[in-house]
GROMACS .gro file of C-alpha atoms in nm:
model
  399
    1UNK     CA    1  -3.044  -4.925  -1.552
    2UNK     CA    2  -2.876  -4.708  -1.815
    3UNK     CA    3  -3.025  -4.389  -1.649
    4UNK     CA    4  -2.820  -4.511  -1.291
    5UNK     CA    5  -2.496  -4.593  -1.491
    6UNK     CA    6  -2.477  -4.266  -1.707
    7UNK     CA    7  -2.561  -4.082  -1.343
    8UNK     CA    8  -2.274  -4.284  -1.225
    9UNK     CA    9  -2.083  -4.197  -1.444
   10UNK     CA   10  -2.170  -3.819  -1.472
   11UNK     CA   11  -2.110  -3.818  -1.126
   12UNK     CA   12  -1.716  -3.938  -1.099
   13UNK     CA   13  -1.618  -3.696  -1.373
   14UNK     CA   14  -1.762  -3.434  -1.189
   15UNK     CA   15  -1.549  -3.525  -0.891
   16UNK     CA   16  -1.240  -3.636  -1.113
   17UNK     CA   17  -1.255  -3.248  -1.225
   18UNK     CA   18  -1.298  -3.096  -0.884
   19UNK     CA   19  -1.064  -3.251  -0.732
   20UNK     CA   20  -0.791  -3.199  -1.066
   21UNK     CA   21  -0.897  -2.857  -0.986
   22UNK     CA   22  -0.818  -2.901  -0.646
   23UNK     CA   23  -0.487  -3.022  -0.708
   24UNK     CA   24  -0.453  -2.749  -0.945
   25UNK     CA   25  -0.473  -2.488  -0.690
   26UNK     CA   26  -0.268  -2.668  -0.469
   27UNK     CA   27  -0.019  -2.737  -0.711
   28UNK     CA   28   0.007  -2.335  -0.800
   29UNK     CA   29   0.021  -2.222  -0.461
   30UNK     CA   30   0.310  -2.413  -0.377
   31UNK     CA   31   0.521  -2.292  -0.709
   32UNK     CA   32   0.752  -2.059  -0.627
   33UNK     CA   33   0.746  -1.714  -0.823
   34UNK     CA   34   1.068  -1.736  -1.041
   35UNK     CA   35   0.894  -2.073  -1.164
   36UNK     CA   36   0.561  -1.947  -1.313
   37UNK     CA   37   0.491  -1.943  -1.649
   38UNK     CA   38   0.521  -1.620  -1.810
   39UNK     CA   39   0.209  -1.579  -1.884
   40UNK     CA   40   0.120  -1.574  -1.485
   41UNK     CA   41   0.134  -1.322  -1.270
   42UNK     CA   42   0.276  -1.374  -0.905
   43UNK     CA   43   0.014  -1.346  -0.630
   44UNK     CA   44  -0.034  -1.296  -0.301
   45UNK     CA   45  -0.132  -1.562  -0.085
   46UNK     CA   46  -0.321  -1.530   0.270
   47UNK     CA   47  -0.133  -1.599   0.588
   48UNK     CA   48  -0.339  -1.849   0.785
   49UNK     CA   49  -0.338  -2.043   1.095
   50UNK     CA   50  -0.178  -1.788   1.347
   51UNK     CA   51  -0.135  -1.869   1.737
   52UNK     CA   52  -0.439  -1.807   1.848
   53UNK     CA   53  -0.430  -1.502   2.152
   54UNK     CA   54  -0.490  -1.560   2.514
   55UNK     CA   55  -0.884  -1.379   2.622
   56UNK     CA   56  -0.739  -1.192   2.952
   57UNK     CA   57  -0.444  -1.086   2.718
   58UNK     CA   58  -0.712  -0.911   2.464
   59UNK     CA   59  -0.922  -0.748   2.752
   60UNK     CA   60  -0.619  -0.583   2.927
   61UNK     CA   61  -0.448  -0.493   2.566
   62UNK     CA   62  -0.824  -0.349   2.417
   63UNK     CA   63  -0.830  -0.144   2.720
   64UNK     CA   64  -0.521   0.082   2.691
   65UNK     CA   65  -0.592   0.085   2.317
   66UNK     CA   66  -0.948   0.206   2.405
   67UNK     CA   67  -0.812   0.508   2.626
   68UNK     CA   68  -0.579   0.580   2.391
   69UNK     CA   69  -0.827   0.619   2.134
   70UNK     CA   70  -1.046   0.844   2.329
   71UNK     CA   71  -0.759   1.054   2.414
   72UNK     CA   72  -0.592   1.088   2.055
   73UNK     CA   73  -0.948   1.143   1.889
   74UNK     CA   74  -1.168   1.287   2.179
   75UNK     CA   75  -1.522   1.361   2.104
   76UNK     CA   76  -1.541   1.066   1.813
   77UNK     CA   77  -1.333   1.284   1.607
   78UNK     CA   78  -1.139   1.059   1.443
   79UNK     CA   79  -1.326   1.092   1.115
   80UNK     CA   80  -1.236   0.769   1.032
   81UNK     CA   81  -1.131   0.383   1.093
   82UNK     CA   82  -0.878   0.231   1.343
   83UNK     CA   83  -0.760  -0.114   1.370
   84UNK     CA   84  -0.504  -0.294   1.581
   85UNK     CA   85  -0.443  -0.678   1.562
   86UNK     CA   86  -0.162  -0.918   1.653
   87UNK     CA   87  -0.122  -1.272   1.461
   88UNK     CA   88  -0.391  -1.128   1.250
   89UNK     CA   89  -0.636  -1.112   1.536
   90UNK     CA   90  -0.812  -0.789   1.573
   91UNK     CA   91  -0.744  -0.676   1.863
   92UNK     CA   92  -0.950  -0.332   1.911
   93UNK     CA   93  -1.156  -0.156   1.599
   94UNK     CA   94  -1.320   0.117   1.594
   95UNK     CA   95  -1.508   0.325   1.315
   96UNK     CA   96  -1.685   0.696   1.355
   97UNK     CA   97  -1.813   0.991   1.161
   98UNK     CA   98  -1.890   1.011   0.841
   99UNK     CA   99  -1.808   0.911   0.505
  100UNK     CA  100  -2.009   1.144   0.314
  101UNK     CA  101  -2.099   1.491   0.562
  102UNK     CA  102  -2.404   1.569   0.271
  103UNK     CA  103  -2.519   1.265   0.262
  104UNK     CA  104  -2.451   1.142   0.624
  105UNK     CA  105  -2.395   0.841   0.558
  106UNK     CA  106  -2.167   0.639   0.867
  107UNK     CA  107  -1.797   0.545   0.830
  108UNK     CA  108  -1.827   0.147   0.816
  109UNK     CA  109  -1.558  -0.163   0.808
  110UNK     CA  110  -1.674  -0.189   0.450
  111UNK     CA  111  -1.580   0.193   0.404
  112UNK     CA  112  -1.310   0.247   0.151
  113UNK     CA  113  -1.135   0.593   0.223
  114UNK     CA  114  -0.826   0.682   0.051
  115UNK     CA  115  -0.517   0.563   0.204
  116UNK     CA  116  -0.289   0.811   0.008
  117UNK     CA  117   0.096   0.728  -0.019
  118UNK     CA  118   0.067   0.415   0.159
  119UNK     CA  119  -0.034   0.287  -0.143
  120UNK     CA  120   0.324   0.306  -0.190
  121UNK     CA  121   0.345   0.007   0.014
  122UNK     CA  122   0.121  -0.193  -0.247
  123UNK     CA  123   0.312  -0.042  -0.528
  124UNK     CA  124   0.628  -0.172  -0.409
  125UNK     CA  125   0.501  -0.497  -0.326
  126UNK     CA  126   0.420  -0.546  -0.688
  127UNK     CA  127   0.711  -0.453  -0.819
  128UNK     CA  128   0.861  -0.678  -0.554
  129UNK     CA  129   0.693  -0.950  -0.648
  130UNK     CA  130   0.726  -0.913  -1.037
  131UNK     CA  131   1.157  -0.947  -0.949
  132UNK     CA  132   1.100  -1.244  -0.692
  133UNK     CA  133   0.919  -1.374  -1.043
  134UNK     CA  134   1.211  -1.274  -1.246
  135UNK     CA  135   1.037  -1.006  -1.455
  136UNK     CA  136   1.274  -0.781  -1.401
  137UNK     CA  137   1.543  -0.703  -1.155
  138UNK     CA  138   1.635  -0.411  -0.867
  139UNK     CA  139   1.923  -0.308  -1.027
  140UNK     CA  140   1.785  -0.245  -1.422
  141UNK     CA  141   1.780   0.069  -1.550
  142UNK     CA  142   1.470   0.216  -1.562
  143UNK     CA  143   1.522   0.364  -1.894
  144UNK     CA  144   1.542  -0.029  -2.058
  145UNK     CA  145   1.166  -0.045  -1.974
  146UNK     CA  146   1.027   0.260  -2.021
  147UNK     CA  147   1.240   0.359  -2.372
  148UNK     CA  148   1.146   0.748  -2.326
  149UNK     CA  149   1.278   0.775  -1.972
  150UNK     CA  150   1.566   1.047  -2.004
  151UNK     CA  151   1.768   0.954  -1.703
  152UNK     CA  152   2.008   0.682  -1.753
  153UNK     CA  153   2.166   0.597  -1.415
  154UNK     CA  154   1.846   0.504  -1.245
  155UNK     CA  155   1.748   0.221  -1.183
  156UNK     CA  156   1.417   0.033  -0.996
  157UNK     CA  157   1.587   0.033  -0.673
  158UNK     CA  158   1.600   0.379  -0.694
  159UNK     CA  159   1.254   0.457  -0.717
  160UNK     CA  160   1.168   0.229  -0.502
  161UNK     CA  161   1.395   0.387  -0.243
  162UNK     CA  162   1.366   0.750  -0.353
  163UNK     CA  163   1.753   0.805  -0.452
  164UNK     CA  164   1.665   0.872  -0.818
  165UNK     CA  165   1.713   1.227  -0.811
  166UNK     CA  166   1.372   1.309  -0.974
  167UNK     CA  167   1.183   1.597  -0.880
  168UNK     CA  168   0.784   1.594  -0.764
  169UNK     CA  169   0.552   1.557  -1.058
  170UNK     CA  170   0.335   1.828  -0.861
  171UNK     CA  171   0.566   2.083  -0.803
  172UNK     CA  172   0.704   2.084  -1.191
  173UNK     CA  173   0.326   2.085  -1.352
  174UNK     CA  174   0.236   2.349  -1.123
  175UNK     CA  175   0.450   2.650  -1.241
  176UNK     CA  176   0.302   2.865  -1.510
  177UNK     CA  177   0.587   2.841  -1.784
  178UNK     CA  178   0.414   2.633  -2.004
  179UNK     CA  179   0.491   2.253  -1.878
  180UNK     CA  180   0.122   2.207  -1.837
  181UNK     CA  181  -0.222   2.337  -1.885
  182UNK     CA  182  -0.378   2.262  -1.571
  183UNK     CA  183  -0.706   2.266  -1.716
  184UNK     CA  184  -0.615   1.926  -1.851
  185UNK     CA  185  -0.613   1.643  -1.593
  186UNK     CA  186  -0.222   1.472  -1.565
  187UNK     CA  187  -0.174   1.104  -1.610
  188UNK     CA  188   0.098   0.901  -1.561
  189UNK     CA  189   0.223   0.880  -1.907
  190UNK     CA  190   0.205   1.259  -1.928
  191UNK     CA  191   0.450   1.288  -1.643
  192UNK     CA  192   0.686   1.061  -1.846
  193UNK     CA  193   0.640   1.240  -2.165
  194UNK     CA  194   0.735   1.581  -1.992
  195UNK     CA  195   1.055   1.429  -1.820
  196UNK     CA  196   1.147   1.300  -2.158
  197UNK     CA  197   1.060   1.649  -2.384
  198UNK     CA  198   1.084   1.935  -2.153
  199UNK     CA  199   1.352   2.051  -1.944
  200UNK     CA  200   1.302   1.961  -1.644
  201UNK     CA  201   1.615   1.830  -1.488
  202UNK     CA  202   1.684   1.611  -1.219
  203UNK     CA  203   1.699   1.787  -0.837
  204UNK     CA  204   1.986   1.576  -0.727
  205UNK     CA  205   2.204   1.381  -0.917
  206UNK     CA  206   2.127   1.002  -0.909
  207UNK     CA  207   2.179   0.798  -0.575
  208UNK     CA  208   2.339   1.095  -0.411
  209UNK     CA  209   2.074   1.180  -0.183
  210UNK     CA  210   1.720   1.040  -0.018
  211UNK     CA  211   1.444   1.239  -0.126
  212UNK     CA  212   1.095   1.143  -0.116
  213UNK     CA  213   0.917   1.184  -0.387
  214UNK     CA  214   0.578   1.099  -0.568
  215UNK     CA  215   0.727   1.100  -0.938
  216UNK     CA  216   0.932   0.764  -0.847
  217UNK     CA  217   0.607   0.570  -0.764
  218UNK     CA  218   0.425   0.696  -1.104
  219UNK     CA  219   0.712   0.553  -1.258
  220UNK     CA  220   0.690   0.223  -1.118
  221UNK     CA  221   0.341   0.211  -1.220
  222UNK     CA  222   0.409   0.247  -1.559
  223UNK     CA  223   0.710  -0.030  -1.524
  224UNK     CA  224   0.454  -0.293  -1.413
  225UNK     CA  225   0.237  -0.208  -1.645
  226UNK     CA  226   0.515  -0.235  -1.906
  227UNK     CA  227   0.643  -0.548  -1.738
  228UNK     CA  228   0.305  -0.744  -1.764
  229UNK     CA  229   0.125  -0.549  -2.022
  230UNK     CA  230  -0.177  -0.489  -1.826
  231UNK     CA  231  -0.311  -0.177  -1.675
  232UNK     CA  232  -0.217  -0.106  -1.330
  233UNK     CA  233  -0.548  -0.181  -1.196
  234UNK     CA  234  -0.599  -0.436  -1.342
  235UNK     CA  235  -0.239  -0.609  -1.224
  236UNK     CA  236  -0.310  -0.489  -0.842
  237UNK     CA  237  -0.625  -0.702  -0.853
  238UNK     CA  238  -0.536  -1.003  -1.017
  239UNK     CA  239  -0.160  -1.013  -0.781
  240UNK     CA  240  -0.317  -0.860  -0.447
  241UNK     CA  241  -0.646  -0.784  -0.409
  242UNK     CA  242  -0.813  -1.051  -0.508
  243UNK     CA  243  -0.610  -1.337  -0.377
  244UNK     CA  244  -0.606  -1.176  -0.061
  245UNK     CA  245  -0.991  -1.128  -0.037
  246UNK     CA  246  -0.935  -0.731  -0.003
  247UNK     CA  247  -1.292  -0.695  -0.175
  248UNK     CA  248  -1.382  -0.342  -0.048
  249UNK     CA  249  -1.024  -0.211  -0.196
  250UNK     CA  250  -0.981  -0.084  -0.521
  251UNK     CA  251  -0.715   0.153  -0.780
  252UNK     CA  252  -0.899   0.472  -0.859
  253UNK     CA  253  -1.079   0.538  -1.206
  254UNK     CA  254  -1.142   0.884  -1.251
  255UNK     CA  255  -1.404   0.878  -1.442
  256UNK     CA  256  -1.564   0.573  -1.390
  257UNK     CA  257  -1.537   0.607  -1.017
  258UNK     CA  258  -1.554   0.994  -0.951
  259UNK     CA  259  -1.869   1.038  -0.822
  260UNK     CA  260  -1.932   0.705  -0.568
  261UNK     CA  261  -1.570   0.743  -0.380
  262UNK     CA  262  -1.564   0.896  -0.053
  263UNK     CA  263  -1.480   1.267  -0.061
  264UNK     CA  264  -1.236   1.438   0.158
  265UNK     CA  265  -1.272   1.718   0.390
  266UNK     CA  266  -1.058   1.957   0.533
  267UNK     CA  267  -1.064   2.006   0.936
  268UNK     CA  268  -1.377   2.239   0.943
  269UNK     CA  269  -1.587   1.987   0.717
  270UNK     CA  270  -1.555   2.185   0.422
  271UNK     CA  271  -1.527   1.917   0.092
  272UNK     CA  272  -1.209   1.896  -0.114
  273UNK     CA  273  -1.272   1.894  -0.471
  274UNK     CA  274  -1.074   1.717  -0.698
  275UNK     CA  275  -0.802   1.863  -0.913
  276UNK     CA  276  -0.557   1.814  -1.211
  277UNK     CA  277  -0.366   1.548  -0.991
  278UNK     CA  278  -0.629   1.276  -0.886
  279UNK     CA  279  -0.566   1.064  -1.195
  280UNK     CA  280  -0.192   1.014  -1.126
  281UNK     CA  281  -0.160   0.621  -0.959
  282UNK     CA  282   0.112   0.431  -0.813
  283UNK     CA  283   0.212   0.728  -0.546
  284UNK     CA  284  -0.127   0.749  -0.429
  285UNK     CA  285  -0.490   0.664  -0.568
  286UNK     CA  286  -0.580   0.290  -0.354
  287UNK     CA  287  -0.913   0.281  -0.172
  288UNK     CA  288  -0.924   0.055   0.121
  289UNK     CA  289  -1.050  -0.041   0.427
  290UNK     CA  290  -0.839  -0.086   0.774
  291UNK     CA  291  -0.933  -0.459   0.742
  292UNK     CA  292  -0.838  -0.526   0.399
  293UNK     CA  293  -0.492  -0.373   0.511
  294UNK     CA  294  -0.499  -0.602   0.723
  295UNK     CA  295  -0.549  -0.894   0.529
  296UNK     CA  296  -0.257  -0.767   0.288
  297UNK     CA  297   0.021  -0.725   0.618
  298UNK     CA  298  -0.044  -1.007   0.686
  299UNK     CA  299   0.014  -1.168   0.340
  300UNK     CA  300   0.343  -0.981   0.362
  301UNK     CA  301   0.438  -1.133   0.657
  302UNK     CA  302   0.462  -1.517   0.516
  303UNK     CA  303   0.782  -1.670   0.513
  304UNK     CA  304   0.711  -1.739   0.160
  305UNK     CA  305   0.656  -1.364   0.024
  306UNK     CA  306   0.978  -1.327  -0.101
  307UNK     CA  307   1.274  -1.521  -0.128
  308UNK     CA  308   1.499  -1.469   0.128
  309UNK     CA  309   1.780  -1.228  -0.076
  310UNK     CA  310   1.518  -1.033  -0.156
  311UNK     CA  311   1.321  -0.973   0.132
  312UNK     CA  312   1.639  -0.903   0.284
  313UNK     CA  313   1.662  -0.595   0.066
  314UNK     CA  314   1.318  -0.484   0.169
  315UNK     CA  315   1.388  -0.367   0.548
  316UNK     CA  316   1.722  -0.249   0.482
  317UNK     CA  317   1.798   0.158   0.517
  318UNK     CA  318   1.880   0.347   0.202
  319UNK     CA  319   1.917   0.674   0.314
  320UNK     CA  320   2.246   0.627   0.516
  321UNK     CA  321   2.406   0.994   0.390
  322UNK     CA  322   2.371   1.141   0.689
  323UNK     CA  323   2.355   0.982   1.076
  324UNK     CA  324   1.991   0.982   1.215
  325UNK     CA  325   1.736   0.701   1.306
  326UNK     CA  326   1.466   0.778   1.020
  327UNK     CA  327   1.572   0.569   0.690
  328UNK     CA  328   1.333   0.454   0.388
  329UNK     CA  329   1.369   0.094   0.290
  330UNK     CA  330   1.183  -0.042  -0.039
  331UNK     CA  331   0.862   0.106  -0.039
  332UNK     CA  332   0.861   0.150   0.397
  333UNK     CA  333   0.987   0.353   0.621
  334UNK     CA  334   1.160   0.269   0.930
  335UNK     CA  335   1.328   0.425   1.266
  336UNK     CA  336   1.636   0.206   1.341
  337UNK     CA  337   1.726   0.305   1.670
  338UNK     CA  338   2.095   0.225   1.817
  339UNK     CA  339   1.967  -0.047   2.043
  340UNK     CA  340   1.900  -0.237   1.764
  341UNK     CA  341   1.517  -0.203   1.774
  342UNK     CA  342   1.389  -0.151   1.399
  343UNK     CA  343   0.991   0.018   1.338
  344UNK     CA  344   0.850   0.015   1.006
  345UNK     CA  345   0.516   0.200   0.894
  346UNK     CA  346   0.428   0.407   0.605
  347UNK     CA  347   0.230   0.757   0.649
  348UNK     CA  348   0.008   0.893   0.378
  349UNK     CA  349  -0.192   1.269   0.314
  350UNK     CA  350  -0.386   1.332   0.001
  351UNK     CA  351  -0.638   1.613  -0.005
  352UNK     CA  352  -0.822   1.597   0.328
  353UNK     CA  353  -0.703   1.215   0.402
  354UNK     CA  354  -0.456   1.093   0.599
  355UNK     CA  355  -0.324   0.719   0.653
  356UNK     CA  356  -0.072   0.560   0.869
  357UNK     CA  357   0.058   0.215   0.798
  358UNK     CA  358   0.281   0.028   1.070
  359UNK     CA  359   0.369  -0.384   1.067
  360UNK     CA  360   0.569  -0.499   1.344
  361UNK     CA  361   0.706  -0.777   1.234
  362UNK     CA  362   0.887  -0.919   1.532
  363UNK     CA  363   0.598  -0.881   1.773
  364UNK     CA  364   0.369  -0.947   1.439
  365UNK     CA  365   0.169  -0.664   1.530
  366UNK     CA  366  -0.028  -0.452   1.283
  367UNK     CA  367  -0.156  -0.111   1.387
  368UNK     CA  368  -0.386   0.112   1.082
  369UNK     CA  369  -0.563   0.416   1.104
  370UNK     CA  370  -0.744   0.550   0.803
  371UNK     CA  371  -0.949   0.890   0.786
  372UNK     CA  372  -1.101   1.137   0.541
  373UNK     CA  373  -1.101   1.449   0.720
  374UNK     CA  374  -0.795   1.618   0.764
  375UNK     CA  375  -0.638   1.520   1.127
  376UNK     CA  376  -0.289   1.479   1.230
  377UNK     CA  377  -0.419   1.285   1.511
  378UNK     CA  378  -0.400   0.973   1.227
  379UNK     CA  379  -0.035   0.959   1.258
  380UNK     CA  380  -0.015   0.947   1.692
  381UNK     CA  381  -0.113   0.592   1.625
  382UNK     CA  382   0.270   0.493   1.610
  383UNK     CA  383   0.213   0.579   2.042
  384UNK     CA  384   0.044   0.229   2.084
  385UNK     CA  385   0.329   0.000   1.956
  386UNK     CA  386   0.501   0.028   2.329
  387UNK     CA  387   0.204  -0.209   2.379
  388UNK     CA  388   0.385  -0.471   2.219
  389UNK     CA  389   0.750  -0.398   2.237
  390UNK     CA  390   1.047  -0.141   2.319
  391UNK     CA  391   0.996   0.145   2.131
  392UNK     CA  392   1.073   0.447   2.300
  393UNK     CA  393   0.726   0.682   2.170
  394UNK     CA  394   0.533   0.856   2.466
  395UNK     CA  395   0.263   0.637   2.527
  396UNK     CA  396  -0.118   0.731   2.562
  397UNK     CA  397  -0.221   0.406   2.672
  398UNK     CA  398  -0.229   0.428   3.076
  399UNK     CA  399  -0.462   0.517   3.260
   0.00000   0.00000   0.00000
């Protein structure tokens, strides 16, 4: 009798704590950002239960998306991964060649390949996060997180939007008057250093001019690693890619990860190497697949992401100096064309890869193309959004 009332009992606390934990997670998903401890990193959560799409509508739309395919990339020689979904249903996938031409191993959805700068996109929602959270704010000077940074007018919004006025960490270490020993492999702190001891100079002054630039995104890296006093892996994880479930995406270790990442090629197969650049993060440096991408657009895409000030910010053109329809938000591009119709999409090249990024957010339309073989073909994936909406690209979707 004792056995069957200690069992009893055994067995409500183990409930009693499952379901506390239960109401735990509940209870943390629904606090907003700016009311987390401080101790607690903002996170991502998963958009779920989208309208569900319509069969014939999939058929006819997988169609045009499969002869555009075999018309951008004839021959399977895409090199890579392709993925188009609406509501976060995948519409048409499709993955060829091969990650490794030694080794011959297959391209696969569980493939990470480098997505190059759209891991700007990833940066920037960190650091948009972190100010939804009230770690710090768009309009701070950079140079009251990072002590040594020499320029005083810039602020986060500025890197985030490339009006600091910096110039490209790759063009400065590259000269042969003694800023660098290129033997020696950069790293994000290095590039700080140098802006801080050497004479380098700013190419523009501050917030005079857009100009994109891979220095502004190292930066931010080291501000959210500053900000929560974590590495930037380590941060990326815990506020994106784990929440999200992006398990086959990662931040790139150089040495501990070096020899297992996917190499690049050029467009005649020959490898890539690596060089004094590949340890730089926060411009480039994310491995991912076109699903986990996926998973993290769509995350992006809750009414909840941000609060509605900032997100505001987000999709709003920075680079007004001059009249034209390209512009650079926070961490996206965009064409705003004069009828009022707004596309937003990030491009990347690193090495041999190439990326291309686009969210649709009125039509909720994602559209990702990933390779690791050089191929401009990667960024003629913008021709399948008149699919879905107006926007005036030539389309290679018709028969």
């Amino acid at each position: 009798m004792n056995y069957f009332k200690k069992a009893n009992i055994l067995q409500i606390l183990v409930l009693s704590l499952v379901f506390n934990a239960c109401g735990k997670d509940q209870e943390e998903s629904d606090v907003k950002d700016s009311e987390l401890p401080e101790n607690v990193l903002p996170k991502m959560k998963p958009l779920v239960n989208e309208a569900p799409l319509d069969e014939a509508y999939i058929k006819t739309t997988r169609q045009k998306i499969a002869h555009f395919y075999n018309k951008n990339w004839p021959g399977k020689s895409a090199n890579g991964a392709f993925l188009v979904a609406k509501n976060g249903q995948i519409i048409f996938e499709k993955y060829d060649g091969l990650a490794n031409f030694s080794k011959k191993d297959s391209i696969t959805p569980n493939t990470p390949l480098h997505i190059a700068s759209v891991s700007k996109v990833l940066t920037a929602t960190a650091i948009l996060k972190l100010v939804n959270a009230n770690r710090l704010k768009l309009d701070q000077k950079v140079n009251t997180i990072l002590k040594e940074f020499p320029f005083p007018d810039v602020t986060v919004r500025m890197l985030l939007n490339h009006r600091s006025g910096l110039r490209n960490y790759a063009y400065f270490t590259d000269r042969n008057d003694g800023v660098w020993d290129r033997h020696n492999r950069l790293s994000n702190q290095d590039i700080l250093t140098l802006l801080a001891t050497k004479s380098i100079g700013l190419e523009s002054r501050t917030n005079t001019r857009f100009a994109y630039c891979n220095t502004n995104y190292a930066m931010l890296a080291l501000i959210i690693e500053k900000i929560t006093k974590k590495r930037y892996k380590e941060v990326m994880t815990e506020m994106i890619f784990k929440p999200l479930g992006m398990t086959n995406t990662f931040v790139f270790d150089y040495e501990k990860d070096k020899d297992r990442i996917v190499p690049s090629y050029k467009a005649n197969r020959v490898e890539i190497g690596k060089d004094y650049l590949d340890e730089v993060y926060g411009d480039k440096n994310i491995y991912s697949t076109v699903r986990d991408l996926l998973k993290f657009d769509r995350a992006r895409n809750r009414k909840d992401f941000l609060e509605p000030e900032l997100a505001k910010q987000v999709y709003v053109g920075y680079s007004n100096e001059k009249e034209g329809e390209k512009n650079y938000g926070l961490g996206i591009r965009m064409i705003n064309w004069k009828t009022g119709q707004n596309f937003y999409f990030h491009n990347g090249w690193w090495h041999g890869n190439t990326s291309a990024y686009i969210t649709l957010p009125k039509e909720q339309v994602t559209i990702i193309a990933l390779s690791n073989k050089m191929n401009k073909s990667t960024y003629n994936v913008k021709k399948v959004a008149p699919l879905f909406g107006d926007y005036p690209f030539e389309t290679d979707t018709e028969e």
